[in-house]
mmCIF file of C-alpha atoms and ligand atoms in Angstrom:
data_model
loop_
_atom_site.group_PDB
_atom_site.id
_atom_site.type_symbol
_atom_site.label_atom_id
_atom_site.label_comp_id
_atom_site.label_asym_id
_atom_site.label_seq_id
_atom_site.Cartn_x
_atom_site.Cartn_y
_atom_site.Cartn_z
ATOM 1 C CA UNK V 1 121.296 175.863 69.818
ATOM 2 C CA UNK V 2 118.424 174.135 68.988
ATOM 3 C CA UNK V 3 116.791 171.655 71.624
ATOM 4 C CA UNK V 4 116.987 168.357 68.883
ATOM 5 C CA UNK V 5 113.958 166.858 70.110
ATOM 6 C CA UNK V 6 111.883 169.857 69.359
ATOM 7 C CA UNK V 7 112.136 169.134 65.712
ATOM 8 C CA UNK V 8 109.491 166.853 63.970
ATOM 9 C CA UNK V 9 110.012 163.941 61.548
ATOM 10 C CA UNK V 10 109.919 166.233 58.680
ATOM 11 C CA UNK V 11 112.056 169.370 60.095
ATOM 12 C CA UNK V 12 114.296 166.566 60.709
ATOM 13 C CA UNK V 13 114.889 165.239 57.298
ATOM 14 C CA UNK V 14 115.054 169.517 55.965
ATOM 15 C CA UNK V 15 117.723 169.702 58.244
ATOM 16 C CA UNK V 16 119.598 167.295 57.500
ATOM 17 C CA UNK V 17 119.040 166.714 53.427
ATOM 18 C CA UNK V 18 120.958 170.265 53.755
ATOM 19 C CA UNK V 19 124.110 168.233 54.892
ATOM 20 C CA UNK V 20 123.462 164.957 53.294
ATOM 21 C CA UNK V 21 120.631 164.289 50.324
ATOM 22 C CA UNK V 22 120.168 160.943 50.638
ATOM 23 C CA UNK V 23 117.172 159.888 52.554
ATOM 24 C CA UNK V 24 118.601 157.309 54.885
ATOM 25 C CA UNK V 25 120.374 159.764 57.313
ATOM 26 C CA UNK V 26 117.035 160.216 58.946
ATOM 27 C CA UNK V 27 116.251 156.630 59.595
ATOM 28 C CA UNK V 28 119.921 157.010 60.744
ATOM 29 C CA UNK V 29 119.607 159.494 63.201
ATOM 30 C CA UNK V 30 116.640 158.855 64.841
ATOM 31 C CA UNK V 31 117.682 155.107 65.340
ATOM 32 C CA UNK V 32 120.637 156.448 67.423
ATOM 33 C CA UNK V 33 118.800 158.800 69.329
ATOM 34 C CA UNK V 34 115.644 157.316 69.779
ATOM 35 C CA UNK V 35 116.090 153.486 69.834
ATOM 36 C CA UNK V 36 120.668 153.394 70.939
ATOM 37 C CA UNK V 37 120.044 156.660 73.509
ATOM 38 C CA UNK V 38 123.029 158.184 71.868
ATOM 39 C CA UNK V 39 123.694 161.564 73.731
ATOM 40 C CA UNK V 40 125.910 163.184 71.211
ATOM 41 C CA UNK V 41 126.307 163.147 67.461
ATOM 42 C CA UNK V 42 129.988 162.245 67.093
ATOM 43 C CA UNK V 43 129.162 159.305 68.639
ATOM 44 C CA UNK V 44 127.093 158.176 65.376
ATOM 45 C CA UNK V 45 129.792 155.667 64.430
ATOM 46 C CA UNK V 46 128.373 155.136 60.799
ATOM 47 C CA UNK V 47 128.116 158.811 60.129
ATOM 48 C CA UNK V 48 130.757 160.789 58.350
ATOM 49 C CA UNK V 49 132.531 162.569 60.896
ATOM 50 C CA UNK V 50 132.233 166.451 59.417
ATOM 51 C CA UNK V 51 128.056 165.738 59.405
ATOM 52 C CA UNK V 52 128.604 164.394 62.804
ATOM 53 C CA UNK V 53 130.348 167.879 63.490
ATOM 54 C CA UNK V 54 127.662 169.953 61.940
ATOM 55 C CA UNK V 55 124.803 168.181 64.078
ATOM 56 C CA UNK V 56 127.009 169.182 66.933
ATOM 57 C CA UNK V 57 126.914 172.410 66.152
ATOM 58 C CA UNK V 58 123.311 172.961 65.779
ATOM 59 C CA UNK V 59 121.272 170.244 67.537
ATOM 60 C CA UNK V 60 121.232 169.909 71.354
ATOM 61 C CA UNK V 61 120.745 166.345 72.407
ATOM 62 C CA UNK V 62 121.289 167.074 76.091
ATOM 63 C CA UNK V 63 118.500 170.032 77.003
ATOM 64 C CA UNK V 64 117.739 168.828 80.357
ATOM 65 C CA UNK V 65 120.301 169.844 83.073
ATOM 66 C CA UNK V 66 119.701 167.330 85.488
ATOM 67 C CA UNK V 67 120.567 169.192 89.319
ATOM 68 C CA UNK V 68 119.395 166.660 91.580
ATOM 69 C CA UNK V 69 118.600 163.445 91.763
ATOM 70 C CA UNK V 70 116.867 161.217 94.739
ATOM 71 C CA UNK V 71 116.384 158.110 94.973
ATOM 72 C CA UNK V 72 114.307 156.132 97.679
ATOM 73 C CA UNK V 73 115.140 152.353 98.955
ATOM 74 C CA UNK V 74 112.432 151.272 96.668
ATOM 75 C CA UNK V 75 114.638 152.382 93.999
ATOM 76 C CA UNK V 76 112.356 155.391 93.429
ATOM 77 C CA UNK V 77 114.230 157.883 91.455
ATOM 78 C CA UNK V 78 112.808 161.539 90.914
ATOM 79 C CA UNK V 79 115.010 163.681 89.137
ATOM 80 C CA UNK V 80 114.796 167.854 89.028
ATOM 81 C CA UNK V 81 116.002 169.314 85.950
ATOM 82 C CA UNK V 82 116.492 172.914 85.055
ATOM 83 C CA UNK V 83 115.652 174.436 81.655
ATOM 84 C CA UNK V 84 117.106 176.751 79.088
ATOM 85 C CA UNK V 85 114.913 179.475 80.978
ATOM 86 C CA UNK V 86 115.828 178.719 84.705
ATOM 87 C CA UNK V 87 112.562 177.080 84.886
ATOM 88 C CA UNK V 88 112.433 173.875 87.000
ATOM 89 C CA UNK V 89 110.837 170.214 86.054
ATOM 90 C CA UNK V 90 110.423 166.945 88.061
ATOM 91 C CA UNK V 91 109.750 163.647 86.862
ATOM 92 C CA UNK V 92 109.642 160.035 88.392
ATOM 93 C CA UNK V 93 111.050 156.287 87.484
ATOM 94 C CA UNK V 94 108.887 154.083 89.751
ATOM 95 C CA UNK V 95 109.814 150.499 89.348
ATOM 96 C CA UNK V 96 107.138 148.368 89.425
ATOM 97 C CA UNK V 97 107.264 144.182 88.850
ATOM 98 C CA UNK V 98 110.135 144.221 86.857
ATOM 99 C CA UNK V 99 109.703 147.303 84.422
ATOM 100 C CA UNK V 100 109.617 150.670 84.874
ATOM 101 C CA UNK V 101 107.166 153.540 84.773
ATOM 102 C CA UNK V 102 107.821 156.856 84.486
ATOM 103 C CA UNK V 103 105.869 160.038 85.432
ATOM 104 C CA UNK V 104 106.486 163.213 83.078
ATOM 105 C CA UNK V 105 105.714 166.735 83.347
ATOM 106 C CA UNK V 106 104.410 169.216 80.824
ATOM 107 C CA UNK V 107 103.920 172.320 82.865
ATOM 108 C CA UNK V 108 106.931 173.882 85.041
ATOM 109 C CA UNK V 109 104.129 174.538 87.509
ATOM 110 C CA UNK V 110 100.390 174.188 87.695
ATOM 111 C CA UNK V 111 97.438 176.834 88.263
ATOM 112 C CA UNK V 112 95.007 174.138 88.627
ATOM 113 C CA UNK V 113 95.162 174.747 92.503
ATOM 114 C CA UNK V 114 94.127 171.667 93.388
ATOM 115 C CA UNK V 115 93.816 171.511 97.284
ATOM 116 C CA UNK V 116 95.835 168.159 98.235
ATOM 117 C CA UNK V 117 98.589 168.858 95.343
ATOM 118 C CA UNK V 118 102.124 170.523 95.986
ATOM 119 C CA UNK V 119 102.348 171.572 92.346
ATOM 120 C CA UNK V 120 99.582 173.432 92.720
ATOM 121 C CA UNK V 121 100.390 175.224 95.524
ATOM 122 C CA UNK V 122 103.358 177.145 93.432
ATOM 123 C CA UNK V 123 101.185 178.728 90.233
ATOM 124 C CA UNK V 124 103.393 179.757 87.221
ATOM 125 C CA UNK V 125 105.702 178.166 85.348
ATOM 126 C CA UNK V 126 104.785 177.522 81.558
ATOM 127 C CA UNK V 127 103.537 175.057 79.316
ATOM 128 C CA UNK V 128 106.878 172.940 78.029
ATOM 129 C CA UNK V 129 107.911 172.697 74.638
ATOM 130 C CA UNK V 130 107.378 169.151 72.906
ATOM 131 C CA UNK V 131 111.205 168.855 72.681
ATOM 132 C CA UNK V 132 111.042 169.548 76.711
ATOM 133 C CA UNK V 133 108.730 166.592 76.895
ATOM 134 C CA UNK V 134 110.149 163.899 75.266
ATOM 135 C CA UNK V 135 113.907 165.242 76.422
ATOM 136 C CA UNK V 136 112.400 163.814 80.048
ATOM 137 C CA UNK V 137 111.488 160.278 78.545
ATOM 138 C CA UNK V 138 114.823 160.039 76.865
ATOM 139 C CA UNK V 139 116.564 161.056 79.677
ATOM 140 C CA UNK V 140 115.146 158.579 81.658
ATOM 141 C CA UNK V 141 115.694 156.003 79.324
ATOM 142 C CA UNK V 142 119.468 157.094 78.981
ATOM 143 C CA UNK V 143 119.245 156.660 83.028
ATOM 144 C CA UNK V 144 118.052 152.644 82.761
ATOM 145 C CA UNK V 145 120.029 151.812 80.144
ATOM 146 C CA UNK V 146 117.584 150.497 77.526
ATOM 147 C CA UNK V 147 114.623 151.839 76.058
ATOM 148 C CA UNK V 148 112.488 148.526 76.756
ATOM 149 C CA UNK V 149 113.468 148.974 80.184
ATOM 150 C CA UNK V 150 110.877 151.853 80.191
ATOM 151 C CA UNK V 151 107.516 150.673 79.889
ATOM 152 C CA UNK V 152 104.957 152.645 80.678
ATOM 153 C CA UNK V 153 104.529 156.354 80.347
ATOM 154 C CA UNK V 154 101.982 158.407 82.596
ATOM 155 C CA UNK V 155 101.566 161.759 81.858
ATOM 156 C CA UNK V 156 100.854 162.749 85.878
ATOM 157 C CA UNK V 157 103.653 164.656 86.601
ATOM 158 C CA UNK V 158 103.730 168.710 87.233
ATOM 159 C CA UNK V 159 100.737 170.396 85.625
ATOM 160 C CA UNK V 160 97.882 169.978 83.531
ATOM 161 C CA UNK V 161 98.573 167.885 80.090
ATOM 162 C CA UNK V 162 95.329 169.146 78.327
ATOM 163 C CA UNK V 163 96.504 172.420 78.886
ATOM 164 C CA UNK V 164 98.891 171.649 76.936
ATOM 165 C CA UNK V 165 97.782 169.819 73.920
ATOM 166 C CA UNK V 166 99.715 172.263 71.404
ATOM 167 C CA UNK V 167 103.117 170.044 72.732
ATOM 168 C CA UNK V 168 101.871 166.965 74.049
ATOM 169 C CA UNK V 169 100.124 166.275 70.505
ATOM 170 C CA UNK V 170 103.662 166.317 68.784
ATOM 171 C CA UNK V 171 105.354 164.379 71.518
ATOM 172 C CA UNK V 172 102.852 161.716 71.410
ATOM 173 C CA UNK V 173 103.449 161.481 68.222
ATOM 174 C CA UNK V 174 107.258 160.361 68.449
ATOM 175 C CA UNK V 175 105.994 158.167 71.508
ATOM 176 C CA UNK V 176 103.974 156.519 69.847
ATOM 177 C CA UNK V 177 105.926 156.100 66.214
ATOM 178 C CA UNK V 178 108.167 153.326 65.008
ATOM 179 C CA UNK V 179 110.664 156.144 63.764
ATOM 180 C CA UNK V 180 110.644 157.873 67.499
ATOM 181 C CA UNK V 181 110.648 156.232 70.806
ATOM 182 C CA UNK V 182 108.055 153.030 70.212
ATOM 183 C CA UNK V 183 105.638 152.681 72.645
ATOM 184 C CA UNK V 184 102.470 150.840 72.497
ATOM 185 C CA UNK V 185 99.388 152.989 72.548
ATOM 186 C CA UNK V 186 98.094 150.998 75.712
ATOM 187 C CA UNK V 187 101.367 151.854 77.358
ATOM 188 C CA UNK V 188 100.822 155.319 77.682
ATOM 189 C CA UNK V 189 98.275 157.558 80.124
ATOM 190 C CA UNK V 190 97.185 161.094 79.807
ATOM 191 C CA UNK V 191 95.739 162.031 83.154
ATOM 192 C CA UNK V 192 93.491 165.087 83.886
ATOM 193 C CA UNK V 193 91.944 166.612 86.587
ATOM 194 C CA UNK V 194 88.531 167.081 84.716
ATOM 195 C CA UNK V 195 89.883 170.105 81.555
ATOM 196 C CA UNK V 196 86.316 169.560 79.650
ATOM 197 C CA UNK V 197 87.794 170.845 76.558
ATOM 198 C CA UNK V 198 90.955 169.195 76.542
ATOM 199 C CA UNK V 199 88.878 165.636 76.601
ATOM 200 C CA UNK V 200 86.648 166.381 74.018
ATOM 201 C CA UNK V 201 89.541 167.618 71.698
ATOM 202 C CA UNK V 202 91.818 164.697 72.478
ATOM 203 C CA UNK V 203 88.721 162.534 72.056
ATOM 204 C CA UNK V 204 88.489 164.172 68.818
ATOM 205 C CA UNK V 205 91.754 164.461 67.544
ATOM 206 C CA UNK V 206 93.747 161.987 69.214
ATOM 207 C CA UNK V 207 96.432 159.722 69.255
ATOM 208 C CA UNK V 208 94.535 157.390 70.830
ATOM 209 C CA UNK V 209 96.005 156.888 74.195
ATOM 210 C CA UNK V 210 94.611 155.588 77.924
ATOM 211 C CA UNK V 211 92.994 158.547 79.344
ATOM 212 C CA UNK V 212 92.885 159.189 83.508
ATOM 213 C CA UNK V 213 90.839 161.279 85.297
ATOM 214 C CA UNK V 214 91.806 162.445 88.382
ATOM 215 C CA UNK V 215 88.024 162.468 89.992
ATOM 216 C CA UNK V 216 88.692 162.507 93.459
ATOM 217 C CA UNK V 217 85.335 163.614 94.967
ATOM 218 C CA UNK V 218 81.568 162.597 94.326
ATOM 219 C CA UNK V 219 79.447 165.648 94.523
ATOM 220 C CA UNK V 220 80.153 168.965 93.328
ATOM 221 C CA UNK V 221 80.116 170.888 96.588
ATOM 222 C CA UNK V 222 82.963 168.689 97.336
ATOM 223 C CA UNK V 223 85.069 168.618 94.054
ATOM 224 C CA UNK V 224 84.393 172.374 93.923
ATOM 225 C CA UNK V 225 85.882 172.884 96.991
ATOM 226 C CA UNK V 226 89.080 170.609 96.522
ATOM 227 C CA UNK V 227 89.213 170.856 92.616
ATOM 228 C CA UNK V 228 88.576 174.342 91.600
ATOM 229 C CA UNK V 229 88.268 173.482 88.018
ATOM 230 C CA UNK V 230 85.185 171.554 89.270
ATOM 231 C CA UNK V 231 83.157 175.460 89.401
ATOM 232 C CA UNK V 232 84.070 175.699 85.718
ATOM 233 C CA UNK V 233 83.402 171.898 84.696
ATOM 234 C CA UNK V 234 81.121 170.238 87.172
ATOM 235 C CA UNK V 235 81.093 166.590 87.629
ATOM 236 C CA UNK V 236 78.179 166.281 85.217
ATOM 237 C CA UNK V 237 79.472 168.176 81.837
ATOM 238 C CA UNK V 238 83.104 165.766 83.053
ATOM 239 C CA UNK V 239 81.055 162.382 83.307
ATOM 240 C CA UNK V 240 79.520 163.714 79.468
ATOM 241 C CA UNK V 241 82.923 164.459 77.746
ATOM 242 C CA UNK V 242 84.133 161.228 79.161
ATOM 243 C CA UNK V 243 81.390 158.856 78.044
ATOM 244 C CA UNK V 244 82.187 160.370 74.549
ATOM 245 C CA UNK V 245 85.759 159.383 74.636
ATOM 246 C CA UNK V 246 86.641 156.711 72.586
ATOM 247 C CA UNK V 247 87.822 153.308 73.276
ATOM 248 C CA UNK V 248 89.147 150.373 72.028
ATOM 249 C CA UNK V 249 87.949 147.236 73.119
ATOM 250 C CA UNK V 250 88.668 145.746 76.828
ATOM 251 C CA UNK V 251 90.375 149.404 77.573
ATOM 252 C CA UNK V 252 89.552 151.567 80.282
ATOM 253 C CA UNK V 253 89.024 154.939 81.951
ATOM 254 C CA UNK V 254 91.166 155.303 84.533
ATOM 255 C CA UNK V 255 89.573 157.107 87.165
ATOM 256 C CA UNK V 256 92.267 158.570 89.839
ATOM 257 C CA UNK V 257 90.714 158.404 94.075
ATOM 258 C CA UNK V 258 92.854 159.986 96.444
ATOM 259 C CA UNK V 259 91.285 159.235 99.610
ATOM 260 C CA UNK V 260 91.379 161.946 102.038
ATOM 261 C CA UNK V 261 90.020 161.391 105.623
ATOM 262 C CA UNK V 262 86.643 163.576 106.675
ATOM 263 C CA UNK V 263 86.472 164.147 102.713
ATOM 264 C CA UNK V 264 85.681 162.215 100.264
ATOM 265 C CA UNK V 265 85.997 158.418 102.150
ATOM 266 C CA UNK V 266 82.402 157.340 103.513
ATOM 267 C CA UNK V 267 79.797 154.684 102.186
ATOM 268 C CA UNK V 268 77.719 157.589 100.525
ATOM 269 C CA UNK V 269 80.809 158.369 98.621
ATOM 270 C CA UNK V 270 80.975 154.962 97.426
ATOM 271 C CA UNK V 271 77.301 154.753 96.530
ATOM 272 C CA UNK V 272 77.569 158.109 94.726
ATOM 273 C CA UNK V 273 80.669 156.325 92.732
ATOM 274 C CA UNK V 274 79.147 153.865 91.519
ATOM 275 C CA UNK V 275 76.186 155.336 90.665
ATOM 276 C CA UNK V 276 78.599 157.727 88.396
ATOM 277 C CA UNK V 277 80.786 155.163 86.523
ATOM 278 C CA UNK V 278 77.703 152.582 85.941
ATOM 279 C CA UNK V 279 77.804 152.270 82.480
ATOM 280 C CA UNK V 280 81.406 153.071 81.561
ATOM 281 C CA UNK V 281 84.245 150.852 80.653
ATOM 282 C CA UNK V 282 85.930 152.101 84.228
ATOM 283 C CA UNK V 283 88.498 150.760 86.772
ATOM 284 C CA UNK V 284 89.041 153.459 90.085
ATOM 285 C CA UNK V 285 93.083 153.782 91.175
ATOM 286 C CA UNK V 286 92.742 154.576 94.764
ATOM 287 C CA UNK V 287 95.460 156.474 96.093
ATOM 288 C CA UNK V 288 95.329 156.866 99.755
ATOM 289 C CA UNK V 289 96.636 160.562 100.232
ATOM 290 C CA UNK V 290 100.454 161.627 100.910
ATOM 291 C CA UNK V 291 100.866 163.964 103.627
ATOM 292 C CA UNK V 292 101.936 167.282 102.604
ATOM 293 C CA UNK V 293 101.605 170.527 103.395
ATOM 294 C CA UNK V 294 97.675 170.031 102.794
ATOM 295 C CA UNK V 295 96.887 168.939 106.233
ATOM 296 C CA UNK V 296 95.100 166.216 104.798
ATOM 297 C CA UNK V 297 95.296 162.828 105.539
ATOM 298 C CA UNK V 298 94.782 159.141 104.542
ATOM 299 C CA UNK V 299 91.994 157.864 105.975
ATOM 300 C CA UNK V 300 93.181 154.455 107.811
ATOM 301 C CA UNK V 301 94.121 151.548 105.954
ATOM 302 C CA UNK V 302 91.001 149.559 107.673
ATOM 303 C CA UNK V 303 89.228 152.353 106.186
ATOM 304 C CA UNK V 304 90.437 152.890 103.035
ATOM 305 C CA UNK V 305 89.784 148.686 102.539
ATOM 306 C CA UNK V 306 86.083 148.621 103.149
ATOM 307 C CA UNK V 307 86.024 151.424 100.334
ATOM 308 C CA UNK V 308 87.426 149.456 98.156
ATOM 309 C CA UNK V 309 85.483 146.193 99.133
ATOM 310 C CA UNK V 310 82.126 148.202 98.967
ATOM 311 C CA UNK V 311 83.473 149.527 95.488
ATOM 312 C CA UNK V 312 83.688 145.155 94.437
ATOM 313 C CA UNK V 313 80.344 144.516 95.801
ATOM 314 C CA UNK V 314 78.675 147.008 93.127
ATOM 315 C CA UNK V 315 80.690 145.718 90.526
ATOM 316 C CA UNK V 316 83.331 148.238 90.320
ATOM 317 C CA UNK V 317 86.792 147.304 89.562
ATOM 318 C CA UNK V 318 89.003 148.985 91.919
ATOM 319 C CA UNK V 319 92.742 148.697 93.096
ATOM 320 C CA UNK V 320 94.633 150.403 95.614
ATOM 321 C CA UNK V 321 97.690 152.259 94.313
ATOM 322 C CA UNK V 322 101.055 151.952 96.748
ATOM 323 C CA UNK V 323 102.306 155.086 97.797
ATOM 324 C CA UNK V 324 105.872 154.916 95.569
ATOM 325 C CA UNK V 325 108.691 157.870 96.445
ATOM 326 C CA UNK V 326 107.320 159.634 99.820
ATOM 327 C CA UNK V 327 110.402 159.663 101.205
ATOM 328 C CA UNK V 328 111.694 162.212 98.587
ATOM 329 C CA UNK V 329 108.597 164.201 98.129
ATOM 330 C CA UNK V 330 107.693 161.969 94.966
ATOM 331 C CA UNK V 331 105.036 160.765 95.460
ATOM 332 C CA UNK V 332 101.594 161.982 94.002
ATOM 333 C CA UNK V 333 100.908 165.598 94.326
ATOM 334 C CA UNK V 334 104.574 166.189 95.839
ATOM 335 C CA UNK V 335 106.473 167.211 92.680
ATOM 336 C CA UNK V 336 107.125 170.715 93.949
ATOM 337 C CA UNK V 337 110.275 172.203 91.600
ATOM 338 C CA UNK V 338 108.253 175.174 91.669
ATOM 339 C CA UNK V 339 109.395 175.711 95.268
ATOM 340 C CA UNK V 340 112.766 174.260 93.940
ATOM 341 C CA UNK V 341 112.804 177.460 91.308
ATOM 342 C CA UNK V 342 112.467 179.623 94.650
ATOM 343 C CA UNK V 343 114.852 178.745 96.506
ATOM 344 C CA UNK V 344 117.559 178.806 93.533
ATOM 345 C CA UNK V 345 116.819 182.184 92.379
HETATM 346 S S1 SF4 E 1 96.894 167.645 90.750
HETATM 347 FE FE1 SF4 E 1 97.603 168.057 88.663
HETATM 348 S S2 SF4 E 1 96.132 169.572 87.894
HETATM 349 FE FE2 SF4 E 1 95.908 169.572 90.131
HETATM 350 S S3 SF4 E 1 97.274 171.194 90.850
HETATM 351 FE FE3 SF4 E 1 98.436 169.263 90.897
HETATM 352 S S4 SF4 E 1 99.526 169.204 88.941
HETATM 353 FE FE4 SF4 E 1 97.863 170.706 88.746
#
């Protein structure tokens, strides 16, 4: 059966103009999916019920199997999900002032390899399908009960989204459109750990949506060394495709800090950073870093302070992200279902 949200706008109305000509059954459909969170098609009230049986027969509105599901006493929730294929996907409701955000996947593992980063410490998986993608946000929404009750998106979950553009294009897409799930362009963040090519052809190509970078070092020796993608995109060509990308007024370039003790946490660091983003439109998200298997560690909050103070006094505009989910393994650079695929095999 086919995963529903895999089909487009148009492959939508083909289908369906086969059961039913008339052109409102589209609009029809897609409100109760996309805006009611209807999980099956003989639900659709105002449908005739032998359409609502065909849909049934051929659409799947359900493609995630949810098989756990934590939940921290911040409310937290991660869930793990398993695929058509056996393959295994995490991604994380953080609630946040009264709304929610929620982290989504696009790779069922990463081979990024980034040094601090669970994900990356289980290469393989695949790229997801665009129905795979937006079956998470749904999902989610289905979880809190109203789509409004979602609002931001952040595409920071397991692996590398400019990777894979060839889905996350499409999904966007239906994010972003008043036919699909709504969202404001400024509600939604593609993060990337420096994929030069990905930039420009996002940059080029769009939507137009907040971009992150996940920076997290400020020479190359350094990023090299915890970012391997750093020998085949050095800070340099990343600062270039970055300055290209374009923005609309009062937005921002996210750039992601995890501060690691020993690593990437004294004053020259912070001189080095500024130096960098003088110029751009930026704002720095620093993330003091989880423990994990890594070794690493956060450097201490007195610490991790006077970077950020010394990060004001040149001008930079910097906040300091709270750790959400540790508890459950959550948290940044802990979504591990690759590990999860292991151990159920
Ligand atoms: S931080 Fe992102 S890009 Fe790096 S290994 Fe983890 S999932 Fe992959």
């Amino acid at each position: 059966m086919k995963n529903f949200f895999d089909l487009s706008f148009e492959e939508l109305e083909e289908l369906l103009a086969g059961l039913d000509p008339r052109p409102f059954r589209t609009a029809q459909v897609l409100r109760w999916v996309y805006t009611l969170g209807a999980d099956d098609f003989r639900n659709m009230t105002d449908m005739p019920v032998s359409m609502r049986e065909s849909l049934a027969g051929l659409c799947d509105l359900m493609p995630l199997r949810e098989i756990e599901r934590s939940e921290t006493r911040d409310q937290t929730v991660k869930f793990l999900h398993i695929l058509e294929d056996g393959e295994m996907i995490e991604s994380v409701l953080i609630p946040e002032d009264g709304h929610n955000t929620l982290c989504i996947s696009t790779q069922s593992g990463c081979n990024m390899s980034c040094a601090f980063c669970e994900t990356g410490r289980n290469p393989g998986g695949r790229n997801l399908t665009t129905g795979e993608i937006l079956a998470q946000i749904v999902y989610a929404i289905r979880h809190s009960g109203d789509r409004l009750n979602v609002r931001n998106l952040v595409f920071m979950g397991m692996g590398e989204p400019l990777l894979n553009l060839e889905s996350l294009q499409p999904a966007l897409e239906v994010i972003l459109s008043d036919r699909g799930l709504n969202f404001s362009p400024r509600r939604v963040t593609v993060s990337t750990c420096g994929w030069v090519p990905g930039i420009i052809r996002l940059a080029t190509e769009g939507p137009d949506v907040n971009l992150a970078v996940s920076l997290n070092a400020t020479d190359d020796k350094t990023r090299s060394k915890i970012m391997p993608v750093n020998r085949q995109y050095p800070i340099g060509s990343l600062m270039d495709a970055v300055g290209r990308f374009p923005l609309k007024a009062r937005s921002r370039i996210t750039f992601e800090y995890v501060l690691i003790e020993g690593v990437n946490d004294t004053q020259e660091d912070v001189l080095r950073l500024q130096k960098l983003l003088k110029g751009l439109p930026a704002k720095v998200n620093l993330i003091p870093c989880n423990e994990n298997f890594s070794g690493f560690r956060a450097p201490s909050e007195e610490k991790a302070r006077a970077f950020q103070d010394s990060l004001y006094d040149y001008g930079v505009l910097a906040t300091m992200r709270k750790s959400r989910g540790q508890e459950i393994g959550a948290a940044c650079g802990q979504l591990k279902a690759g590990s999860a695929r292991k151990q159920h095999d």
